[in-house]
Each structure stands twice: as C-alpha cells, then as structure tokens.
Short mmCIF file of C-alpha atoms in Angstrom, two decimals:
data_model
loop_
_atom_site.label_atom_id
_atom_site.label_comp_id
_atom_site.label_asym_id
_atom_site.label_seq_id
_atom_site.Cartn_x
_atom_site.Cartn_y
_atom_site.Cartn_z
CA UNK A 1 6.78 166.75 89.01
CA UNK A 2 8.61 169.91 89.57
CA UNK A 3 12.96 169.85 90.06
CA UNK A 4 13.15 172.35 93.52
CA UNK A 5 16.67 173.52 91.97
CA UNK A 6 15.55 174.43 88.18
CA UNK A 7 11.86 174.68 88.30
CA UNK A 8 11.91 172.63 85.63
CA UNK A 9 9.06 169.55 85.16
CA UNK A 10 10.51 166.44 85.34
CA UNK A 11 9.28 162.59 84.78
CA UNK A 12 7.43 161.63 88.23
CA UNK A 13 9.71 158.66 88.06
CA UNK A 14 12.79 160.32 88.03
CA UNK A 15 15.63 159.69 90.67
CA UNK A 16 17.68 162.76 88.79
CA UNK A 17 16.89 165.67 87.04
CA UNK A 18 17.45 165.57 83.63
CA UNK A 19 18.20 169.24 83.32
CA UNK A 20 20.58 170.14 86.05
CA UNK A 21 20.87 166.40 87.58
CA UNK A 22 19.64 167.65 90.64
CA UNK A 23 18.68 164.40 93.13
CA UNK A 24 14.96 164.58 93.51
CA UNK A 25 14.46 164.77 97.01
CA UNK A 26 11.53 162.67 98.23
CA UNK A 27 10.00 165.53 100.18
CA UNK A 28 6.15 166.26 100.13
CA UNK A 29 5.16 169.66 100.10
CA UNK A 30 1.75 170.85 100.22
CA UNK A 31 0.81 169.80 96.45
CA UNK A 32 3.71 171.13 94.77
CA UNK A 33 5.74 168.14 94.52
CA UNK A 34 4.41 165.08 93.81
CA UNK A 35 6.04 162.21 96.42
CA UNK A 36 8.13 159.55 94.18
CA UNK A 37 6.59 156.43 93.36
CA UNK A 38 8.88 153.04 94.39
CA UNK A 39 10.40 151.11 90.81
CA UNK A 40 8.19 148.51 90.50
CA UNK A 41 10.04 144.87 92.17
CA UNK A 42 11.91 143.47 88.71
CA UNK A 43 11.76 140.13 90.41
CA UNK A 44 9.14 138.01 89.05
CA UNK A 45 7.00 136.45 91.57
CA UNK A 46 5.70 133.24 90.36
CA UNK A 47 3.18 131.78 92.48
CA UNK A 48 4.35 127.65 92.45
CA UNK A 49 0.91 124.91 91.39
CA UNK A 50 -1.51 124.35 94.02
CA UNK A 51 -1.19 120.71 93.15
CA UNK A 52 3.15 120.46 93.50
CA UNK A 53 3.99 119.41 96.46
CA UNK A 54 6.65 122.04 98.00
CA UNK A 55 10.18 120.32 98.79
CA UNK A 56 10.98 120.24 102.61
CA UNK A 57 14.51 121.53 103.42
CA UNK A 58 16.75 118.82 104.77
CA UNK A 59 17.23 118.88 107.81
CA UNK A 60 20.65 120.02 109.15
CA UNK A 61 23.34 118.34 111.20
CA UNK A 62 24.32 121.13 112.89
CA UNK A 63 22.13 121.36 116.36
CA UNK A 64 20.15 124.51 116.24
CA UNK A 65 19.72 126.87 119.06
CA UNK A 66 16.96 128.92 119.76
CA UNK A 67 18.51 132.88 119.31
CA UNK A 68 15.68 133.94 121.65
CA UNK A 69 17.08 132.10 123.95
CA UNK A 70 20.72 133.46 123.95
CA UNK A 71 22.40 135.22 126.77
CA UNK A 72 22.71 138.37 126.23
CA UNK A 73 26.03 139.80 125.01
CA UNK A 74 26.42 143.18 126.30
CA UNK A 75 30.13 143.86 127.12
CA UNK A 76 31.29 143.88 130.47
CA UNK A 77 32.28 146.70 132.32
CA UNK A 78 36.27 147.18 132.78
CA UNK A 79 36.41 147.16 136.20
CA UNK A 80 34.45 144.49 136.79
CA UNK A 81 36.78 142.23 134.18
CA UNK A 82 40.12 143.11 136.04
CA UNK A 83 38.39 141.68 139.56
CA UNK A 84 36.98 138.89 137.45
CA UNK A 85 41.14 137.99 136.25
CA UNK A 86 41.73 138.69 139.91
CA UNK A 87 39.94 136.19 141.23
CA UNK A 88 41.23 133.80 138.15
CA UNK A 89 44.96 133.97 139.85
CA UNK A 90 44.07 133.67 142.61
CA UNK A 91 42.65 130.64 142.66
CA UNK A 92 45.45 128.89 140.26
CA UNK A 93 47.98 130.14 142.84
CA UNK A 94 45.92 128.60 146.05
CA UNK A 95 45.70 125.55 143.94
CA UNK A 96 49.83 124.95 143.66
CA UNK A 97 50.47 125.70 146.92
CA UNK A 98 48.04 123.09 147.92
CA UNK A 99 49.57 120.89 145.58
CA UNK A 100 52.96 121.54 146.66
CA UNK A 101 51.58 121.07 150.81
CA UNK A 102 50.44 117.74 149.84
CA UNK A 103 52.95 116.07 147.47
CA UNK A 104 55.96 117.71 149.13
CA UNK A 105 56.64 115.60 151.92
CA UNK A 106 56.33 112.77 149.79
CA UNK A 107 59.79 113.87 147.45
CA UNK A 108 62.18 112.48 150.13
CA UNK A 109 60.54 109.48 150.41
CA UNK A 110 60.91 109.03 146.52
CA UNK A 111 64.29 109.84 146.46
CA UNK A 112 64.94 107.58 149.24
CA UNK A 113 63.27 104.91 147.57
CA UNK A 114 64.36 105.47 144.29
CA UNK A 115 68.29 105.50 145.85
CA UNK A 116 67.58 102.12 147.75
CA UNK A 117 66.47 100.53 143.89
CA UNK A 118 69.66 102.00 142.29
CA UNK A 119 72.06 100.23 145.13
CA UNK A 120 70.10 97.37 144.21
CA UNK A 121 71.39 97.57 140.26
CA UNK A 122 74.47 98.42 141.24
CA UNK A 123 74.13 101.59 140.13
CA UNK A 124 76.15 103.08 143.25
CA UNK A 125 77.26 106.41 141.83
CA UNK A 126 74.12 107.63 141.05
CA UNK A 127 72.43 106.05 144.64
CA UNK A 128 75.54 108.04 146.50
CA UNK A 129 74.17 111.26 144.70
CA UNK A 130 70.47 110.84 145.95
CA UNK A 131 71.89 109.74 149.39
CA UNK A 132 73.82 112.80 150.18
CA UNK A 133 71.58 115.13 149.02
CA UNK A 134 68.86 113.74 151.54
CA UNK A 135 71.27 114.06 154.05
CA UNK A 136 69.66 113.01 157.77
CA UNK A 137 66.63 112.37 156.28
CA UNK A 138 65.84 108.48 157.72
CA UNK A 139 68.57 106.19 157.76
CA UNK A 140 70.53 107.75 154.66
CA UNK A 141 73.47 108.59 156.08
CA UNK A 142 74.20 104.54 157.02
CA UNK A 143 73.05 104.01 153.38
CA UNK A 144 75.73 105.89 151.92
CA UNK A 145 78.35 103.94 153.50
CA UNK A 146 76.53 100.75 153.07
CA UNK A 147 76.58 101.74 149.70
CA UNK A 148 80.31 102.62 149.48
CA UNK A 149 81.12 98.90 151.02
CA UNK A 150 78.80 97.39 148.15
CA UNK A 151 80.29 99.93 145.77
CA UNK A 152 83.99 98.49 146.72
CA UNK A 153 82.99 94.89 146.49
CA UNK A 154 81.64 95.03 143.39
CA UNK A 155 84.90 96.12 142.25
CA UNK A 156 86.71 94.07 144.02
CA UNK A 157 84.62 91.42 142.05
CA UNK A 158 84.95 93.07 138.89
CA UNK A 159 88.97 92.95 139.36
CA UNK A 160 89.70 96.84 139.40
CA UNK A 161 91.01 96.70 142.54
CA UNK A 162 92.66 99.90 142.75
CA UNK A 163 89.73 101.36 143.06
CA UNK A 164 88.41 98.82 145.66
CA UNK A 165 91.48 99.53 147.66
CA UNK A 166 90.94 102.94 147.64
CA UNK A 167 87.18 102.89 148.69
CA UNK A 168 87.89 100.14 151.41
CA UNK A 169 90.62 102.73 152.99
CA UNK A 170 87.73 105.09 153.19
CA UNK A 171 85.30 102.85 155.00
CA UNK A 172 88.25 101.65 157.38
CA UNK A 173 86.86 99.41 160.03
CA UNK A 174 83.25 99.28 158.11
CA UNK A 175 82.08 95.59 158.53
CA UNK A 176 85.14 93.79 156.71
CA UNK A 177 86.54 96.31 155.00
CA UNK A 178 90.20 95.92 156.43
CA UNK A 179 90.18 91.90 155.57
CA UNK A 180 88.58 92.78 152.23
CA UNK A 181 91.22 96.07 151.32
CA UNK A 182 94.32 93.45 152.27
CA UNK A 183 92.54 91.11 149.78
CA UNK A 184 92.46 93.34 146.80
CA UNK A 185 95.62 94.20 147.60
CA UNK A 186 97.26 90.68 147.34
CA UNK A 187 94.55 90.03 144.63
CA UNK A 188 96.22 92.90 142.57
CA UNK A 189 99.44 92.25 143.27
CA UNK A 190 98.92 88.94 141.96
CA UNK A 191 97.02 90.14 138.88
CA UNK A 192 100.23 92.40 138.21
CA UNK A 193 102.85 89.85 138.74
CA UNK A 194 100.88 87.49 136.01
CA UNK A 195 100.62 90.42 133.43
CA UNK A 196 104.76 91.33 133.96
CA UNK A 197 104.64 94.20 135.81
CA UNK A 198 107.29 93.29 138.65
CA UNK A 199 108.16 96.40 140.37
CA UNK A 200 104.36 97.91 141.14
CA UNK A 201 103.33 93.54 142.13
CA UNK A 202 106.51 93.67 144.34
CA UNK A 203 104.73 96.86 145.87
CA UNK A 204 101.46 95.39 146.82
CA UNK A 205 102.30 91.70 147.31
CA UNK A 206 104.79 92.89 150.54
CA UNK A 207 101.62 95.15 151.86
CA UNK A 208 100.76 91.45 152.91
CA UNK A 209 103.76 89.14 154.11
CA UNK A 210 101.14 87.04 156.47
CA UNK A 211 99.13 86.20 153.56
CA UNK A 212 99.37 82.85 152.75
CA UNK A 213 100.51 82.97 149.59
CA UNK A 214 102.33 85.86 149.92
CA UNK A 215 105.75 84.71 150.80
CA UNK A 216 106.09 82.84 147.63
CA UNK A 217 105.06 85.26 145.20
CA UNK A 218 107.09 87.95 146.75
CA UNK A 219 109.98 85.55 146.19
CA UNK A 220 108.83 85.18 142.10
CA UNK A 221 108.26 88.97 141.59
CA UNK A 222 111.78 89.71 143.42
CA UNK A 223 113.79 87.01 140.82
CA UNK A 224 111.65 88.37 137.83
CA UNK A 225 112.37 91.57 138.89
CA UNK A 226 115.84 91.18 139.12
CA UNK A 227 116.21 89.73 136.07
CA UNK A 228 114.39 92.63 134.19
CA UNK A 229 117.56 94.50 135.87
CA UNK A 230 119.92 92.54 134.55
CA UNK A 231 118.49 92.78 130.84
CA UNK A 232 118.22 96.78 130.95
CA UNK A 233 121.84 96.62 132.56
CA UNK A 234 120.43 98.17 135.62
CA UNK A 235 123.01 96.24 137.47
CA UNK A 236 123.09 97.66 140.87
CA UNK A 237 119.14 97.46 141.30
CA UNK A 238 119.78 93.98 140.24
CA UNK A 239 121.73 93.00 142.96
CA UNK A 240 119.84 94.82 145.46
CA UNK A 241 116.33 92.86 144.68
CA UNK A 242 118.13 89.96 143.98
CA UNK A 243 120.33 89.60 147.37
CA UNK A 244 117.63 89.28 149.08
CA UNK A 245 116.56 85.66 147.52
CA UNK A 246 119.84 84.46 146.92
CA UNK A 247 118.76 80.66 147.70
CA UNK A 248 115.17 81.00 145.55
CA UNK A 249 115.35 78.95 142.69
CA UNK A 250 118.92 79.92 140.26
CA UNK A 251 119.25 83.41 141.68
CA UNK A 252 123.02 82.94 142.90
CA UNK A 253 124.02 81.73 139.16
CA UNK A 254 122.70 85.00 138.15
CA UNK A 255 124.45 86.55 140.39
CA UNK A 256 127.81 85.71 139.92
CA UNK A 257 126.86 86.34 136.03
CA UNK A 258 126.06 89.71 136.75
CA UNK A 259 128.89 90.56 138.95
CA UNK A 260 131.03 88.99 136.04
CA UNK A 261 129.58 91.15 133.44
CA UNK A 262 130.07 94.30 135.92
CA UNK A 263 133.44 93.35 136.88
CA UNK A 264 134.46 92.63 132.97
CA UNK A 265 133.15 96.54 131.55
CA UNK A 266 135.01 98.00 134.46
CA UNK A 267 137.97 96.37 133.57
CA UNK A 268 137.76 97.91 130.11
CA UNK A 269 136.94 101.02 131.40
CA UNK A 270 140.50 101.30 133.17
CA UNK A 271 138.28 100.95 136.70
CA UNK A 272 140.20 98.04 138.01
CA UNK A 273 139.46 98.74 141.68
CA UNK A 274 135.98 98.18 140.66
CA UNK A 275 136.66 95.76 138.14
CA UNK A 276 138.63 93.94 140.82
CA UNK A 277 135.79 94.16 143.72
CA UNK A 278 132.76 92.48 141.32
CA UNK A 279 135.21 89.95 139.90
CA UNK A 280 135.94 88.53 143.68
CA UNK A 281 131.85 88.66 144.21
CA UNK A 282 131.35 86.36 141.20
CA UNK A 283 132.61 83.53 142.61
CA UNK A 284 135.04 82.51 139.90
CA UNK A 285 132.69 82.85 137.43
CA UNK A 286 133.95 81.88 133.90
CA UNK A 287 137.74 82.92 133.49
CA UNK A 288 137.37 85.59 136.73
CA UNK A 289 140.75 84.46 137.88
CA UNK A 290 142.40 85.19 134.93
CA UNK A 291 141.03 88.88 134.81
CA UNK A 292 142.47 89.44 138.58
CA UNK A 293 145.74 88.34 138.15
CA UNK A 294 146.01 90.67 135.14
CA UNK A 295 144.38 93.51 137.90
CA UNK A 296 147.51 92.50 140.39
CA UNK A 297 150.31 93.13 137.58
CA UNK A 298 148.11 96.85 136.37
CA UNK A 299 148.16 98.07 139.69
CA UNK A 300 151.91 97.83 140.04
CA UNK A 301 152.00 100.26 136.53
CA UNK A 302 149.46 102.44 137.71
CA UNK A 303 150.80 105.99 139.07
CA UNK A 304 153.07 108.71 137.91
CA UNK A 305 156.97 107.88 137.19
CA UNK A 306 159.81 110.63 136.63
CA UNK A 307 163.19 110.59 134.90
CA UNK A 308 166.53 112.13 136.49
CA UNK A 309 166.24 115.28 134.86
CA UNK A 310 162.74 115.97 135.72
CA UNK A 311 161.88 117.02 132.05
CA UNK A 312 160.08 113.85 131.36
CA UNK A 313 157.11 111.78 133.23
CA UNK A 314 155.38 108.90 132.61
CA UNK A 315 151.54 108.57 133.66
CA UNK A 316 149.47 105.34 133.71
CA UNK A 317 145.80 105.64 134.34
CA UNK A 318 144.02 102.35 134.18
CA UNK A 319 143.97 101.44 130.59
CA UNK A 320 146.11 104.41 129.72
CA UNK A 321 149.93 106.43 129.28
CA UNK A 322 150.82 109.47 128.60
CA UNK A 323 154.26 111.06 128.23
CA UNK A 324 154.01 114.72 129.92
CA UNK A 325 157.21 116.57 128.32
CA UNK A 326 158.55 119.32 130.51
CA UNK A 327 156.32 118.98 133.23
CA UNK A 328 154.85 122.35 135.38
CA UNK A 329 156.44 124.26 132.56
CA UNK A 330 154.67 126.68 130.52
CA UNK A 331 155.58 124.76 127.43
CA UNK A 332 154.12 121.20 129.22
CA UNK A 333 153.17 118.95 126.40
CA UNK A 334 150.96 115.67 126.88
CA UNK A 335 150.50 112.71 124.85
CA UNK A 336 148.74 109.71 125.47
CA UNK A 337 148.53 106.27 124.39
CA UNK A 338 146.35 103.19 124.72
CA UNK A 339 148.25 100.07 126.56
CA UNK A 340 147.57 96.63 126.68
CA UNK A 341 149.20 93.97 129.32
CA UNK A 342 151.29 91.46 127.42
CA UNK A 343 151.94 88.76 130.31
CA UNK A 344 153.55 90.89 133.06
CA UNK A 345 154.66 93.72 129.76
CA UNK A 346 153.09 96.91 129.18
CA UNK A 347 153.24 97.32 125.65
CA UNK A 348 152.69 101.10 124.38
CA UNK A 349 152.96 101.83 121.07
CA UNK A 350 156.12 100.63 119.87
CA UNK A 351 157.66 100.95 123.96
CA UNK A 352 157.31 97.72 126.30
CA UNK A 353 157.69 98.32 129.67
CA UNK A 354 158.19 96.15 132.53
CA UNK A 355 158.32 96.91 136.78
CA UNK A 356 160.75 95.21 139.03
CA UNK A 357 162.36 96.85 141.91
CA UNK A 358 160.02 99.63 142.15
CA UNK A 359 161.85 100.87 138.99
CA UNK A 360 159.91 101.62 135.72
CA UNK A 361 161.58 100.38 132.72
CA UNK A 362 162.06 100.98 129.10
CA UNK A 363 163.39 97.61 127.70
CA UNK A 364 164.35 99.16 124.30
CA UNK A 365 165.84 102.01 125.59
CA UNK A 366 166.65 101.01 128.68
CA UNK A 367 165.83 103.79 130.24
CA UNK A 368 164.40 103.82 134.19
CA UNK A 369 162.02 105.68 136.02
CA UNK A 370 161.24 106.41 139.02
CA UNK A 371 157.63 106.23 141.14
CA UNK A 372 157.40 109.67 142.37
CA UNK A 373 153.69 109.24 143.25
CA UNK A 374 150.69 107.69 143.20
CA UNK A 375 148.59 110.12 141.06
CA UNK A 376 147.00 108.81 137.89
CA UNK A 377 145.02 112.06 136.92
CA UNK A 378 146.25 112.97 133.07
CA UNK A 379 146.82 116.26 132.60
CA UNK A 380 144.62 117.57 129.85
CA UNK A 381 146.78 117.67 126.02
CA UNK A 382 147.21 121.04 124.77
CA UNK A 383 146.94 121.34 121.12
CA UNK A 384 149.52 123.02 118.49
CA UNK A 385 148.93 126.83 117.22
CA UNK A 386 146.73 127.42 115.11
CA UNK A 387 145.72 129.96 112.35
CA UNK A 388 143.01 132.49 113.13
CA UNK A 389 143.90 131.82 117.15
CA UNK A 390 143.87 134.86 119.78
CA UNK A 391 147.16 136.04 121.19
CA UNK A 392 145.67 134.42 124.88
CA UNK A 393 144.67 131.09 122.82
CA UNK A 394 147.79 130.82 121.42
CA UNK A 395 149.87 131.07 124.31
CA UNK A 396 148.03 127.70 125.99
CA UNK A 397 149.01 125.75 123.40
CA UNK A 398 151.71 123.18 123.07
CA UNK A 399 154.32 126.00 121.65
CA UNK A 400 153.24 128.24 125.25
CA UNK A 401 155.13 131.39 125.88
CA UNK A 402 157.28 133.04 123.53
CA UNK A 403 160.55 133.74 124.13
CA UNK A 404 160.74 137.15 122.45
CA UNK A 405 158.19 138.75 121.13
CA UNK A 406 158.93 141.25 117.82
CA UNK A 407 156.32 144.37 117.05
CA UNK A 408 155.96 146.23 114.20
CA UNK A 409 153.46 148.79 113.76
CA UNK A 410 152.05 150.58 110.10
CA UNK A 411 149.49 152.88 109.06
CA UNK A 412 147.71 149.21 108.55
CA UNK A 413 148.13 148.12 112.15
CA UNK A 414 150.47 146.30 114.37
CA UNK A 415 152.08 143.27 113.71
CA UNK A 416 153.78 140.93 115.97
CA UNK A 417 156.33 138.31 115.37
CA UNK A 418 156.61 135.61 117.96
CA UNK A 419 159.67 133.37 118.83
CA UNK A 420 160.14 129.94 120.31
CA UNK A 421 162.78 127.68 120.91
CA UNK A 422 163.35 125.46 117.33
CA UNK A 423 163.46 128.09 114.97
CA UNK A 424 159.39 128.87 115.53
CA UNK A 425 157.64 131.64 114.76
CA UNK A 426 153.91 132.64 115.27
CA UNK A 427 152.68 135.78 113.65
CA UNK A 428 150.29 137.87 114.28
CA UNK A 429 147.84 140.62 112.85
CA UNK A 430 146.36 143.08 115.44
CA UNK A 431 146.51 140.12 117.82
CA UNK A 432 145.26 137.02 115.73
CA UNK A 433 147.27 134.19 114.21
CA UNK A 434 147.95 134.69 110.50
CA UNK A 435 151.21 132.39 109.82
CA UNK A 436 152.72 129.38 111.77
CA UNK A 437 156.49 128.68 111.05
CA UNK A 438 158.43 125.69 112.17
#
C-alpha cells in the first residue's frame, strides 16, 4: 500500500502513515491503492452450549408500547399553534361567564340566608352588614329594623342599656320600642342609683315620673344626692336637691345642719349678713341663737367712725379694724387688727370699745367717735420705704410725698436727698433708694 502524500509503501493495515503521518484515505483507485481492510472485531464471540438452556429476560413492569405504533411527532406549524391557544381561551372564558350566569343570581339569596342565621345567633352586627348591602332585595329592608329591635332587646337583656336606649330612639314607634326605651331607662336609672352614682340615676329615673316605681326612687337618689353635697361642702347644690324632699325620710334634720354649718363659716368669714340669713333657716339648730344675737351687737360696730379733727378714722369690716391715720392725705397710713366680741365689747388689741348713743367709744381713752358712714371697705395698707425702691415706689408708701426734696449732682451722677416730717430722710442714687433715715 502506497501513502498518496509521500509515495512511500506503507503496512496495508495502516490508519497513518508512518513516514509523514499522512491519514490513509480509504479511496480505491484503479489498482494503485489497495482499499483498507476493517481491524478484525476484538470482541470474542463465544457461541453459548447447545445443551444450556438460555435465561429468559424478566419481564418488565413498565407497560410496553409498540414504537410502530406512535403518533408521529413532527412539530407543528406556528401559525397553526397560536389558533390552537386561541381556541384554548376561548373556551375557559365562555366557561366563567357561564358559571357566573348560573350561580349569580343565587349570591343574594345566600347572603340573605346567611343574614337571617346570624340574627338568629345574635350575631346582629354582622346580619345588619349583609342586610344593607342587599338593600331592596326581598324583604331586607324590614329585616334590618327587625334586626335593630332584636339587637336593642338583647341589650336591654344583657343590662347595657345605654345602648338599648339609644337603638330603641332609632326605631321610635317600631312594635314596642317606646314602652321598651322608657324601660331601660328606669331599668338604668335604677342600676345607677344601686352602684352610687346619684346625679346621672337622678337623670334617667325623672325621664319616667309615671313609672311605678319611679316616684320613690327619685325621692332616694334626690336625699343621697344631697347628702353627697353636703360631704364635698357643695352646700348650695345641697339645698337645691334637697328642698325638694324636705318631708322624705330625715331630710329637714339635714337641713337645718347644713344651713348651720353655712351660717357658722360665714360668720367667721366676717359675712354676717350671710351668716345671719342661714342661721334663721336652720331652725335653731344647736346654739343658732346664740350666734345671732352676737350678729345684732356686730352690726351696730360695723361702718366707718371719725374723730373731731378728721385726722383719725376707725373702720370695722366684719371680723375686722383698722385705724386709717390722716385720711385722703397723701401720707394716709392703715393698720388693721383682728377683733373679737366680748359680750356687747369689741376688744382690739389692747383697745375695748363699746356703742351707745350712736357714739363709738374708747373706754381706756375715752375717746368718741363719730359714725360718718356706713362703708366698711378697708383701704389697702401701704408699706414703709424701702431700700432698692424707685423714686414712684417710694412715694406710695406710708412716708408719701416729701416735703422738700435736696439734689446734688457729680461727675458720678445725681443724688437726691428727701425730707419728711419727723426728722426723715430717704436718699437716693440716680432715682433708687440707697439709705432710709428716721
């Protein structure tokens, strides 16, 4: 065998020349090249006994199919896959609507039914929902006020009757939902008079006078009530709730207490026209009397008294005095003291005065004065000078206006000496206070 490349002769065999390593093409040509032989099979073939039985393959569980009998798989053209997914939709969307045609009309019949079972549990918020959202369908409209009037009595049963009262309002003349609203109403106010609440009972239980057992409990709530008054010292709301029931159980012995209590603070307070008008309501309670025979003697102190010279008064205010020196004057000076009535004696500080013939008296001094009105209105007490005072601050003070007034003025200001009356001096320092001599 002859390589076509080198010309060289190679082993008939050969797959590559082993000169140039050339392939050896397995061409014929007319008796120059040999054609290459096929390498002999270097699998053994070994012909099994004639007398061994061959095994038979076991059988499979896998169901065979015949291949010749498969469909053939040649691809689909593109066109015709696009009408073939075509047709696919279509079909699934005929099929809802004609699910939706049928079951449709069937929804508000569900929800109707399903809103009638939940009035039946009582579950009336969630029925109400359903019911208005069917709106004319059948009879739902009736329903939802059927169900409001179940709705209310079950609260009205369940004793949250504000609630009840408020749905029953609604309804109005529903079946008995007037009757049933004035129930819950006294029912509450009952419940509220048990549990102390007085004021909000009172509320609802007169809603209902012609109840039955109104009349009575409106009668409890108004003495409990008025005795919650009297405890927070609410006095005036006292007698107000209390008035009205003066004959229920020991209401008028309350009374007179409270007006005695009233009557005894405004005393103290100086308020004897008060003090005087709740002492006569009390009905002589405890030593009443006694407290408005004092009142009788006060009143003849009360009022403002002047000297001769007119640079003195005297002032009594209820439970006070006060000497005003130099009255109207710029220098008007004011000071007060507490009093208490000794018998028919005003006793002020270390003073005791007494009134008889319209004349004010001084028994230690023996001095008289004279009621020049019936005003009772303090005026207010200035105070002394002080240090670190304006010029306008010190001049409403008890000292008031200067009677001279001495200025000096240096390279460090101006300074200002004023003068008073005594042998007093106030000096200043570009127009505040810096020394006080007396």
């Amino acid at each position: 065998m002859i390589c076509l490349k080198c010309q060289q002769k190679i082993i008939s065999e050969s797959i590559f020349c082993s000169f140039c390593g050339e392939k050896v093409v397995e061409v014929i040509k007319e008796g120059l090249i040999e054609p290459v032989k096929p390498l002999p099979n270097p699998t053994l073939n070994i012909e099994p006994p004639s007398d061994v039985e061959t095994p038979k393959p076991a059988p499979s569980p896998f169901k065979s199919y015949d291949t010749s009998e498969r469909v053939d798989t040649e691809r689909i053209p593109s066109g015709r896959r696009s009408k073939v997914k075509l047709y696919i939709l279509s079909a699934c969307s005929l099929l809802i609507i004609a699910t939706v045609i049928v079951f449709n009309p069937a929804m508000p019949y569900q929800k109707y039914s399903h809103a009638k079972s939940l009035m039946s549990s009582e579950r009336f918020d969630e029925a109400a929902l359903l019911l208005i959202d069917l709106g004319d369908y059948k009879d739902s409209s009736a329903l939802i006020l059927e169900n409001d009037y179940l709705h209310a009595n079950y609260l009205k049963n369940n004793q949250q009757f504000e609630q009840a009262i408020a749905l029953f309002e609604q309804l109005d003349t529903y079946k008995e939902s007037m009757e049933l609203r004035v129930q819950s109403e006294f029912l509450h106010g009952k419940t509220l008079l048990e549990a102390g609440n007085y004021a909000e009972s009172l509320e609802y239980l007169l809603k209902n006078r012609k109840h039955e057992e109104s009349v009575q409990l409106i009668r409890e709530a108004q003495y409990q009530l008025g005795k919650q008054h009297i405890e927070q010292t609410d006095y005036s709301s006292a007698f107000r709730v209390l008035g009205k029931i003066k004959t229920y159980r020991d209401t008028a012995q309350i009374l007179d207490k409270a007006y005695y209590l009233v009557a005894v603070r405004k005393y103290e307070e100086g308020d004897f026209k008060s003090a005087k008008f709740h002492f006569s309501k009390s009905n002589g309670y405890d030593d009443a009397k006694k407290y408005l025979d004092n009142i009788d003697i006060l009143n003849t102190f009360q009022g403002t008294w002047g000297n001769e010279d007119g640079f003195q008064n005297i002032i009594f205010s209820g439970n006070q005095m006060a000497y005003v020196f130099y009255p109207g004057y710029t220098k008007q000076s004011v000071i007060s003291y507490p009093v208490s009535l000794v018998n028919n004696e005003m006793h002020v500080s270390s003073k005791v005065f007494i009134v008889t013939d319209n004349k004010l008296i001084n028994i230690k001094d023996n001095k008289e004065f004279t009621k020049i009105s019936h005003f009772t209105r303090i005026p207010e007490e200035k105070l002394p000078p002080a240090i670190g005072m304006t010029a306008n601050e010190a001049r409403n003070t008890k000292w008031g206006v200067p009677t001279k007034i001495n200025k000096t003025k240096t390279k460090f200001g101006e300074t200002e000496q004023w003068v008073f009356s005594g042998f007093r001096y106030i000096y200043l320092d570009d127009g505040i206070v810096t020394a006080i001599q007396e």
